[in-house]
Amino acid sequence: MVKIAVTGKGGVGKTTLSGTLARMLARDGFDVVAIDADADMNLASSIGISDPPDPLTDYQDMIEERAGEKGGMFKFNPKVDDIVDRFGVVGPDNVKMLVMGTVDTGGSGCMCPASSFLKAFLRHVVLKDTSAVILDMEAGIEHLGRGTTKGIDLMIIVVEPGRRSMETAERIKHLSEDIGVKHLAAVINKGKAVSLKPQLEALGIPVLGEIPYDEDLVLADLEGMAPIDKGGKWLDDVTLIKDNMMQMISNFKNISDDK
């Protein structure tokens, strides 16, 4: 089983990458669970799901039953093993999808039933040995403060040419170390004209590949199609990124097994 989180500054293309990787891994034979953990909740369209599930945070009664009541005692490890089957939907290529929703409580250190429930789910979601979990994280770095990305195998930072995108990548690098995320990699979007690879590797972030600007991606968005269904030359680049990603994760696991 592999767990992958995709993050980066808003608007860099992380949701397009998340949805496309989910579909590709499903075609490779993985039992894929794609989790929309972004407040904008756009992952469904990137996968090709027209009727996404309701956010888990909408099920307040269920959360309070399992994690505890607001203002009272709550459980740090509520029951979550049936969540995918009960609250997910199945999309193209048999990709299962869930929407996390947002926690309407101020402060990144929210200690409330909903936060406890979501963290437990992200830590413990497991289906089978051939499972792949793709987390489309919210833009920026706030999710790292909540620690929802603990336990993942690889965090992919999507970057594009621009100072703010690179600054976000650098902050993600530093914060990930603080919460124990060991393995990072980058994907460069719309970056063929300007090479960001030397700067990223100087930060200690290896680059999985680059996705060039492609009009087919723009047309897919305008036509309301999943990018992978629209097609285009860019898919060859994402296929290479996916292969490099899986090889990197395999190397990490082999090193861990040898210790």
PDB file of C-alpha atoms in Angstrom:
ATOM      1  CA  MET A   1       0.000   0.000   0.000  1.00  0.00           C
ATOM      2  CA  VAL A   2       1.184   3.511  -0.764  1.00  0.00           C
ATOM      3  CA  LYS A   3       0.023   6.885   0.556  1.00  0.00           C
ATOM      4  CA  ILE A   4       0.810  10.008  -1.449  1.00  0.00           C
ATOM      5  CA  ALA A   5      -0.015  13.622  -0.584  1.00  0.00           C
ATOM      6  CA  VAL A   6      -0.008  16.337  -3.254  1.00  0.00           C
ATOM      7  CA  THR A   7       0.426  19.926  -2.152  1.00  0.00           C
ATOM      8  CA  GLY A   8       1.694  23.327  -3.257  1.00  0.00           C
ATOM      9  CA  LYS A   9       0.668  26.938  -3.645  1.00  0.00           C
ATOM     10  CA  GLY A  10      -2.876  27.562  -4.860  1.00  0.00           C
ATOM     11  CA  GLY A  11      -3.347  27.420  -8.614  1.00  0.00           C
ATOM     12  CA  VAL A  12      -0.225  25.425  -9.484  1.00  0.00           C
ATOM     13  CA  GLY A  13      -2.106  22.370 -10.787  1.00  0.00           C
ATOM     14  CA  LYS A  14      -1.973  20.007  -7.822  1.00  0.00           C
ATOM     15  CA  THR A  15      -5.589  18.864  -8.228  1.00  0.00           C
ATOM     16  CA  THR A  16      -5.067  18.055 -11.909  1.00  0.00           C
ATOM     17  CA  LEU A  17      -2.020  15.995 -10.974  1.00  0.00           C
ATOM     18  CA  SER A  18      -3.844  14.270  -8.087  1.00  0.00           C
ATOM     19  CA  GLY A  19      -6.803  13.221 -10.202  1.00  0.00           C
ATOM     20  CA  THR A  20      -4.653  12.056 -13.095  1.00  0.00           C
ATOM     21  CA  LEU A  21      -2.339  10.026 -10.863  1.00  0.00           C
ATOM     22  CA  ALA A  22      -5.371   8.413  -9.231  1.00  0.00           C
ATOM     23  CA  ARG A  23      -6.734   7.291 -12.607  1.00  0.00           C
ATOM     24  CA  MET A  24      -3.327   6.088 -13.822  1.00  0.00           C
ATOM     25  CA  LEU A  25      -2.635   4.047 -10.695  1.00  0.00           C
ATOM     26  CA  ALA A  26      -6.090   2.478 -10.956  1.00  0.00           C
ATOM     27  CA  ARG A  27      -5.307   1.467 -14.533  1.00  0.00           C
ATOM     28  CA  ASP A  28      -2.088  -0.074 -13.235  1.00  0.00           C
ATOM     29  CA  GLY A  29      -4.133  -2.359 -10.984  1.00  0.00           C
ATOM     30  CA  PHE A  30      -4.123  -0.453  -7.710  1.00  0.00           C
ATOM     31  CA  ASP A  31      -7.242  -0.184  -5.564  1.00  0.00           C
ATOM     32  CA  VAL A  32      -7.223   3.629  -5.454  1.00  0.00           C
ATOM     33  CA  VAL A  33      -8.801   5.877  -2.850  1.00  0.00           C
ATOM     34  CA  ALA A  34      -8.618   9.557  -3.803  1.00  0.00           C
ATOM     35  CA  ILE A  35      -9.249  11.927  -0.902  1.00  0.00           C
ATOM     36  CA  ASP A  36     -10.133  15.562  -1.441  1.00  0.00           C
ATOM     37  CA  ALA A  37      -8.615  17.326   1.552  1.00  0.00           C
ATOM     38  CA  ASP A  38      -8.720  20.768  -0.081  1.00  0.00           C
ATOM     39  CA  ALA A  39     -11.295  23.308   1.056  1.00  0.00           C
ATOM     40  CA  ASP A  40     -12.045  24.129  -2.605  1.00  0.00           C
ATOM     41  CA  MET A  41     -13.127  20.498  -3.217  1.00  0.00           C
ATOM     42  CA  ASN A  42     -12.366  20.270  -6.959  1.00  0.00           C
ATOM     43  CA  LEU A  43     -10.865  16.789  -7.078  1.00  0.00           C
ATOM     44  CA  ALA A  44     -14.055  15.127  -8.335  1.00  0.00           C
ATOM     45  CA  SER A  45     -13.984  16.939 -11.678  1.00  0.00           C
ATOM     46  CA  SER A  46     -10.291  16.120 -12.098  1.00  0.00           C
ATOM     47  CA  ILE A  47     -11.094  12.420 -11.694  1.00  0.00           C
ATOM     48  CA  GLY A  48     -14.220  12.563 -13.831  1.00  0.00           C
ATOM     49  CA  ILE A  49     -16.864  12.235 -11.102  1.00  0.00           C
ATOM     50  CA  SER A  50     -19.926  14.369 -11.778  1.00  0.00           C
ATOM     51  CA  ASP A  51     -21.671  13.714  -8.455  1.00  0.00           C
ATOM     52  CA  PRO A  52     -19.093  13.891  -5.646  1.00  0.00           C
ATOM     53  CA  PRO A  53     -19.855  12.658  -2.132  1.00  0.00           C
ATOM     54  CA  ASP A  54     -20.814  15.003   0.676  1.00  0.00           C
ATOM     55  CA  PRO A  55     -17.923  16.084   2.898  1.00  0.00           C
ATOM     56  CA  LEU A  56     -17.321  13.838   5.897  1.00  0.00           C
ATOM     57  CA  THR A  57     -17.593  16.870   8.158  1.00  0.00           C
ATOM     58  CA  ASP A  58     -21.279  17.128   7.164  1.00  0.00           C
ATOM     59  CA  TYR A  59     -21.964  13.968   9.163  1.00  0.00           C
ATOM     60  CA  GLN A  60     -21.785  15.631  12.566  1.00  0.00           C
ATOM     61  CA  ASP A  61     -23.866  13.002  14.355  1.00  0.00           C
ATOM     62  CA  MET A  62     -21.599  10.211  13.151  1.00  0.00           C
ATOM     63  CA  ILE A  63     -18.451  12.141  14.071  1.00  0.00           C
ATOM     64  CA  GLU A  64     -19.720  12.987  17.548  1.00  0.00           C
ATOM     65  CA  GLU A  65     -20.841   9.413  18.091  1.00  0.00           C
ATOM     66  CA  ARG A  66     -17.409   8.071  17.224  1.00  0.00           C
ATOM     67  CA  ALA A  67     -15.043  10.840  18.290  1.00  0.00           C
ATOM     68  CA  GLY A  68     -16.886  12.501  21.154  1.00  0.00           C
ATOM     69  CA  GLU A  69     -19.094  15.525  21.739  1.00  0.00           C
ATOM     70  CA  LYS A  70     -18.112  19.159  21.343  1.00  0.00           C
ATOM     71  CA  GLY A  71     -16.876  20.597  24.599  1.00  0.00           C
ATOM     72  CA  GLY A  72     -16.583  17.162  26.177  1.00  0.00           C
ATOM     73  CA  MET A  73     -14.266  14.178  26.111  1.00  0.00           C
ATOM     74  CA  PHE A  74     -13.307  12.864  22.698  1.00  0.00           C
ATOM     75  CA  LYS A  75     -11.431   9.849  21.399  1.00  0.00           C
ATOM     76  CA  PHE A  76      -8.072  10.222  19.702  1.00  0.00           C
ATOM     77  CA  ASN A  77      -8.568   7.058  17.632  1.00  0.00           C
ATOM     78  CA  PRO A  78     -12.224   6.774  16.594  1.00  0.00           C
ATOM     79  CA  LYS A  79     -13.484   3.945  14.383  1.00  0.00           C
ATOM     80  CA  VAL A  80     -12.755   4.760  10.725  1.00  0.00           C
ATOM     81  CA  ASP A  81     -12.365   1.432   8.932  1.00  0.00           C
ATOM     82  CA  ASP A  82     -15.800   1.544   7.272  1.00  0.00           C
ATOM     83  CA  ILE A  83     -15.667   5.152   6.032  1.00  0.00           C
ATOM     84  CA  VAL A  84     -14.644   4.485   2.424  1.00  0.00           C
ATOM     85  CA  ASP A  85     -17.467   2.014   1.821  1.00  0.00           C
ATOM     86  CA  ARG A  86     -20.121   4.086   3.619  1.00  0.00           C
ATOM     87  CA  PHE A  87     -19.344   7.597   2.444  1.00  0.00           C
ATOM     88  CA  GLY A  88     -17.292   7.291  -0.742  1.00  0.00           C
ATOM     89  CA  VAL A  89     -18.338   7.154  -4.371  1.00  0.00           C
ATOM     90  CA  VAL A  90     -16.832   5.136  -7.205  1.00  0.00           C
ATOM     91  CA  GLY A  91     -15.688   6.956 -10.338  1.00  0.00           C
ATOM     92  CA  PRO A  92     -14.031   6.090 -13.660  1.00  0.00           C
ATOM     93  CA  ASP A  93     -11.460   3.272 -13.592  1.00  0.00           C
ATOM     94  CA  ASN A  94     -13.031   2.227 -10.264  1.00  0.00           C
ATOM     95  CA  VAL A  95     -11.348   5.069  -8.365  1.00  0.00           C
ATOM     96  CA  LYS A  96     -13.015   5.494  -4.973  1.00  0.00           C
ATOM     97  CA  MET A  97     -13.304   9.059  -3.747  1.00  0.00           C
ATOM     98  CA  LEU A  98     -13.975  10.804  -0.435  1.00  0.00           C
ATOM     99  CA  VAL A  99     -14.251  14.465   0.490  1.00  0.00           C
ATOM    100  CA  MET A 100     -12.886  15.431   3.896  1.00  0.00           C
ATOM    101  CA  GLY A 101     -14.462  18.860   4.394  1.00  0.00           C
ATOM    102  CA  THR A 102     -13.243  21.656   6.639  1.00  0.00           C
ATOM    103  CA  VAL A 103     -13.127  22.028  10.395  1.00  0.00           C
ATOM    104  CA  ASP A 104     -14.842  25.279  11.371  1.00  0.00           C
ATOM    105  CA  THR A 105     -12.776  25.885  14.470  1.00  0.00           C
ATOM    106  CA  GLY A 106     -10.148  28.581  14.758  1.00  0.00           C
ATOM    107  CA  GLY A 107      -6.522  27.697  15.312  1.00  0.00           C
ATOM    108  CA  SER A 108      -4.336  25.175  13.564  1.00  0.00           C
ATOM    109  CA  GLY A 109      -4.114  23.110  16.733  1.00  0.00           C
ATOM    110  CA  CYS A 110      -7.846  22.402  16.819  1.00  0.00           C
ATOM    111  CA  MET A 111      -8.553  19.705  19.430  1.00  0.00           C
ATOM    112  CA  CYS A 112     -12.149  18.883  18.540  1.00  0.00           C
ATOM    113  CA  PRO A 113     -14.021  15.742  17.509  1.00  0.00           C
ATOM    114  CA  ALA A 114     -14.046  16.594  13.783  1.00  0.00           C
ATOM    115  CA  SER A 115     -10.312  17.257  13.716  1.00  0.00           C
ATOM    116  CA  SER A 116      -9.610  14.100  15.712  1.00  0.00           C
ATOM    117  CA  PHE A 117     -11.808  12.076  13.384  1.00  0.00           C
ATOM    118  CA  LEU A 118     -10.201  13.360  10.177  1.00  0.00           C
ATOM    119  CA  LYS A 119      -6.684  12.834  11.489  1.00  0.00           C
ATOM    120  CA  ALA A 120      -7.512   9.282  12.553  1.00  0.00           C
ATOM    121  CA  PHE A 121      -8.989   8.534   9.155  1.00  0.00           C
ATOM    122  CA  LEU A 122      -5.969   9.863   7.263  1.00  0.00           C
ATOM    123  CA  ARG A 123      -3.620   7.891   9.520  1.00  0.00           C
ATOM    124  CA  HIS A 124      -5.447   4.596   9.399  1.00  0.00           C
ATOM    125  CA  VAL A 125      -7.195   4.364   6.023  1.00  0.00           C
ATOM    126  CA  VAL A 126      -6.130   0.936   4.760  1.00  0.00           C
ATOM    127  CA  LEU A 127      -7.819  -1.319   2.254  1.00  0.00           C
ATOM    128  CA  LYS A 128      -5.433  -3.982   0.964  1.00  0.00           C
ATOM    129  CA  ASP A 129      -1.814  -4.502  -0.054  1.00  0.00           C
ATOM    130  CA  THR A 130      -2.563  -3.226  -3.563  1.00  0.00           C
ATOM    131  CA  SER A 131      -4.139   0.006  -2.328  1.00  0.00           C
ATOM    132  CA  ALA A 132      -2.985   3.491  -3.258  1.00  0.00           C
ATOM    133  CA  VAL A 133      -4.229   6.547  -1.377  1.00  0.00           C
ATOM    134  CA  ILE A 134      -3.931   9.938  -3.072  1.00  0.00           C
ATOM    135  CA  LEU A 135      -4.474  13.004  -0.878  1.00  0.00           C
ATOM    136  CA  ASP A 136      -5.198  16.264  -2.675  1.00  0.00           C
ATOM    137  CA  MET A 137      -4.182  18.635   0.101  1.00  0.00           C
ATOM    138  CA  GLU A 138      -5.298  22.205   0.609  1.00  0.00           C
ATOM    139  CA  ALA A 139      -3.171  24.944  -0.921  1.00  0.00           C
ATOM    140  CA  GLY A 140      -0.306  26.363   1.066  1.00  0.00           C
ATOM    141  CA  ILE A 141       1.147  25.014   4.290  1.00  0.00           C
ATOM    142  CA  GLU A 142      -1.591  25.201   6.958  1.00  0.00           C
ATOM    143  CA  HIS A 143      -2.328  21.462   6.723  1.00  0.00           C
ATOM    144  CA  LEU A 144       1.216  20.757   7.874  1.00  0.00           C
ATOM    145  CA  GLY A 145       0.485  22.639  11.081  1.00  0.00           C
ATOM    146  CA  ARG A 146      -2.435  20.275  11.749  1.00  0.00           C
ATOM    147  CA  GLY A 147      -0.286  17.224  11.095  1.00  0.00           C
ATOM    148  CA  THR A 148      -2.770  15.538   8.773  1.00  0.00           C
ATOM    149  CA  THR A 149       0.014  14.333   6.469  1.00  0.00           C
ATOM    150  CA  LYS A 150       1.769  12.144   9.024  1.00  0.00           C
ATOM    151  CA  GLY A 151       2.280   8.585   7.885  1.00  0.00           C
ATOM    152  CA  ILE A 152       2.433   9.222   4.146  1.00  0.00           C
ATOM    153  CA  ASP A 153       5.069   7.611   1.950  1.00  0.00           C
ATOM    154  CA  LEU A 154       5.716  10.625  -0.272  1.00  0.00           C
ATOM    155  CA  MET A 155       4.666  14.251  -0.327  1.00  0.00           C
ATOM    156  CA  ILE A 156       4.698  15.773  -3.807  1.00  0.00           C
ATOM    157  CA  ILE A 157       5.047  19.547  -4.035  1.00  0.00           C
ATOM    158  CA  VAL A 158       3.734  20.981  -7.295  1.00  0.00           C
ATOM    159  CA  VAL A 159       5.582  24.137  -8.300  1.00  0.00           C
ATOM    160  CA  GLU A 160       5.483  26.500 -11.241  1.00  0.00           C
ATOM    161  CA  PRO A 161       7.851  29.286 -12.314  1.00  0.00           C
ATOM    162  CA  GLY A 162       7.503  32.104  -9.830  1.00  0.00           C
ATOM    163  CA  ARG A 163       8.984  33.290  -6.555  1.00  0.00           C
ATOM    164  CA  ARG A 164       5.885  32.627  -4.441  1.00  0.00           C
ATOM    165  CA  SER A 165       5.582  29.057  -5.648  1.00  0.00           C
ATOM    166  CA  MET A 166       9.224  28.385  -4.804  1.00  0.00           C
ATOM    167  CA  GLU A 167       8.891  30.109  -1.427  1.00  0.00           C
ATOM    168  CA  THR A 168       5.914  27.872  -0.615  1.00  0.00           C
ATOM    169  CA  ALA A 169       7.953  24.801  -1.585  1.00  0.00           C
ATOM    170  CA  GLU A 170      10.762  25.897   0.711  1.00  0.00           C
ATOM    171  CA  ARG A 171       8.373  26.435   3.648  1.00  0.00           C
ATOM    172  CA  ILE A 172       6.757  23.050   3.040  1.00  0.00           C
ATOM    173  CA  LYS A 173      10.216  21.477   3.093  1.00  0.00           C
ATOM    174  CA  HIS A 174      11.055  23.006   6.478  1.00  0.00           C
ATOM    175  CA  LEU A 175       7.662  22.311   8.080  1.00  0.00           C
ATOM    176  CA  SER A 176       7.532  18.734   6.821  1.00  0.00           C
ATOM    177  CA  GLU A 177      10.728  18.016   8.728  1.00  0.00           C
ATOM    178  CA  ASP A 178       9.133  19.355  11.910  1.00  0.00           C
ATOM    179  CA  ILE A 179       6.206  16.906  11.715  1.00  0.00           C
ATOM    180  CA  GLY A 180       8.217  13.888  10.584  1.00  0.00           C
ATOM    181  CA  VAL A 181       7.406  13.724   6.863  1.00  0.00           C
ATOM    182  CA  LYS A 182      10.602  12.122   5.609  1.00  0.00           C
ATOM    183  CA  HIS A 183      10.194  11.958   1.856  1.00  0.00           C
ATOM    184  CA  LEU A 184       9.493  14.879  -0.467  1.00  0.00           C
ATOM    185  CA  ALA A 185       9.607  15.278  -4.224  1.00  0.00           C
ATOM    186  CA  ALA A 186       8.553  17.970  -6.663  1.00  0.00           C
ATOM    187  CA  VAL A 187       6.680  18.156  -9.931  1.00  0.00           C
ATOM    188  CA  ILE A 188       7.263  21.235 -12.062  1.00  0.00           C
ATOM    189  CA  ASN A 189       4.174  22.460 -13.898  1.00  0.00           C
ATOM    190  CA  LYS A 190       4.351  24.813 -16.883  1.00  0.00           C
ATOM    191  CA  GLY A 191       8.089  24.947 -16.354  1.00  0.00           C
ATOM    192  CA  LYS A 192       9.791  23.904 -19.577  1.00  0.00           C
ATOM    193  CA  ALA A 193      10.780  27.481 -20.422  1.00  0.00           C
ATOM    194  CA  VAL A 194      12.433  28.094 -17.039  1.00  0.00           C
ATOM    195  CA  SER A 195      14.259  25.266 -15.283  1.00  0.00           C
ATOM    196  CA  LEU A 196      13.493  25.112 -11.558  1.00  0.00           C
ATOM    197  CA  LYS A 197      15.197  21.764 -11.076  1.00  0.00           C
ATOM    198  CA  PRO A 198      18.560  23.159  -9.830  1.00  0.00           C
ATOM    199  CA  GLN A 199      16.824  25.379  -7.255  1.00  0.00           C
ATOM    200  CA  LEU A 200      14.622  22.545  -5.977  1.00  0.00           C
ATOM    201  CA  GLU A 201      17.470  20.068  -5.755  1.00  0.00           C
ATOM    202  CA  ALA A 202      19.506  22.689  -3.880  1.00  0.00           C
ATOM    203  CA  LEU A 203      16.703  22.630  -1.296  1.00  0.00           C
ATOM    204  CA  GLY A 204      17.003  18.859  -1.074  1.00  0.00           C
ATOM    205  CA  ILE A 205      13.802  18.239  -3.057  1.00  0.00           C
ATOM    206  CA  PRO A 206      14.285  15.773  -5.955  1.00  0.00           C
ATOM    207  CA  VAL A 207      12.254  16.423  -9.103  1.00  0.00           C
ATOM    208  CA  LEU A 208      10.004  13.654 -10.465  1.00  0.00           C
ATOM    209  CA  GLY A 209       9.410  15.419 -13.774  1.00  0.00           C
ATOM    210  CA  GLU A 210       7.928  18.399 -15.565  1.00  0.00           C
ATOM    211  CA  ILE A 211       4.524  19.000 -17.142  1.00  0.00           C
ATOM    212  CA  PRO A 212       4.687  21.476 -20.027  1.00  0.00           C
ATOM    213  CA  TYR A 213       1.934  23.951 -20.784  1.00  0.00           C
ATOM    214  CA  ASP A 214      -0.638  22.171 -22.928  1.00  0.00           C
ATOM    215  CA  GLU A 215      -3.803  23.626 -24.434  1.00  0.00           C
ATOM    216  CA  ASP A 216      -5.556  20.295 -23.958  1.00  0.00           C
ATOM    217  CA  LEU A 217      -5.457  20.867 -20.207  1.00  0.00           C
ATOM    218  CA  VAL A 218      -7.111  24.256 -20.644  1.00  0.00           C
ATOM    219  CA  LEU A 219      -9.755  22.771 -22.950  1.00  0.00           C
ATOM    220  CA  ALA A 220     -10.469  19.944 -20.491  1.00  0.00           C
ATOM    221  CA  ASP A 221     -11.241  22.510 -17.819  1.00  0.00           C
ATOM    222  CA  LEU A 222     -13.447  24.583 -20.131  1.00  0.00           C
ATOM    223  CA  GLU A 223     -15.329  21.496 -21.324  1.00  0.00           C
ATOM    224  CA  GLY A 224     -15.758  20.056 -17.827  1.00  0.00           C
ATOM    225  CA  MET A 225     -13.802  16.917 -18.670  1.00  0.00           C
ATOM    226  CA  ALA A 226     -11.363  14.972 -16.564  1.00  0.00           C
ATOM    227  CA  PRO A 227      -7.932  15.870 -17.971  1.00  0.00           C
ATOM    228  CA  ILE A 228      -7.010  12.218 -18.506  1.00  0.00           C
ATOM    229  CA  ASP A 229     -10.134  11.726 -20.635  1.00  0.00           C
ATOM    230  CA  LYS A 230      -9.276  14.757 -22.763  1.00  0.00           C
ATOM    231  CA  GLY A 231      -5.818  13.391 -23.407  1.00  0.00           C
ATOM    232  CA  GLY A 232      -2.852  15.174 -24.921  1.00  0.00           C
ATOM    233  CA  LYS A 233       0.918  14.970 -25.093  1.00  0.00           C
ATOM    234  CA  TRP A 234       1.160  16.061 -21.444  1.00  0.00           C
ATOM    235  CA  LEU A 235      -0.040  12.601 -20.401  1.00  0.00           C
ATOM    236  CA  ASP A 236       3.308  11.138 -21.462  1.00  0.00           C
ATOM    237  CA  ASP A 237       5.008  13.465 -18.975  1.00  0.00           C
ATOM    238  CA  VAL A 238       2.629  12.495 -16.163  1.00  0.00           C
ATOM    239  CA  THR A 239       3.148   8.804 -16.961  1.00  0.00           C
ATOM    240  CA  LEU A 240       6.892   9.327 -16.492  1.00  0.00           C
ATOM    241  CA  ILE A 241       6.229  11.222 -13.261  1.00  0.00           C
ATOM    242  CA  LYS A 242       4.056   8.364 -12.014  1.00  0.00           C
ATOM    243  CA  ASP A 243       6.713   5.777 -12.854  1.00  0.00           C
ATOM    244  CA  ASN A 244       9.446   7.832 -11.166  1.00  0.00           C
ATOM    245  CA  MET A 245       7.178   8.284  -8.137  1.00  0.00           C
ATOM    246  CA  MET A 246       6.548   4.578  -7.729  1.00  0.00           C
ATOM    247  CA  GLN A 247      10.243   3.767  -8.156  1.00  0.00           C
ATOM    248  CA  MET A 248      11.138   6.332  -5.505  1.00  0.00           C
ATOM    249  CA  ILE A 249       8.586   4.904  -3.051  1.00  0.00           C
ATOM    250  CA  SER A 250       9.845   1.376  -3.749  1.00  0.00           C
ATOM    251  CA  ASN A 251      13.402   2.484  -2.974  1.00  0.00           C
ATOM    252  CA  PHE A 252      12.256   4.077   0.299  1.00  0.00           C
ATOM    253  CA  LYS A 253      10.464   0.912   1.358  1.00  0.00           C
ATOM    254  CA  ASN A 254      13.414  -1.319   0.431  1.00  0.00           C
ATOM    255  CA  ILE A 255      15.773   0.811   2.511  1.00  0.00           C
ATOM    256  CA  SER A 256      13.330   0.700   5.426  1.00  0.00           C
ATOM    257  CA  ASP A 257      13.007  -3.090   5.169  1.00  0.00           C
ATOM    258  CA  ASP A 258      16.787  -3.485   5.206  1.00  0.00           C
ATOM    259  CA  LYS A 259      17.135  -1.611   8.493  1.00  0.00           C
TER     260      LYS A 259
END
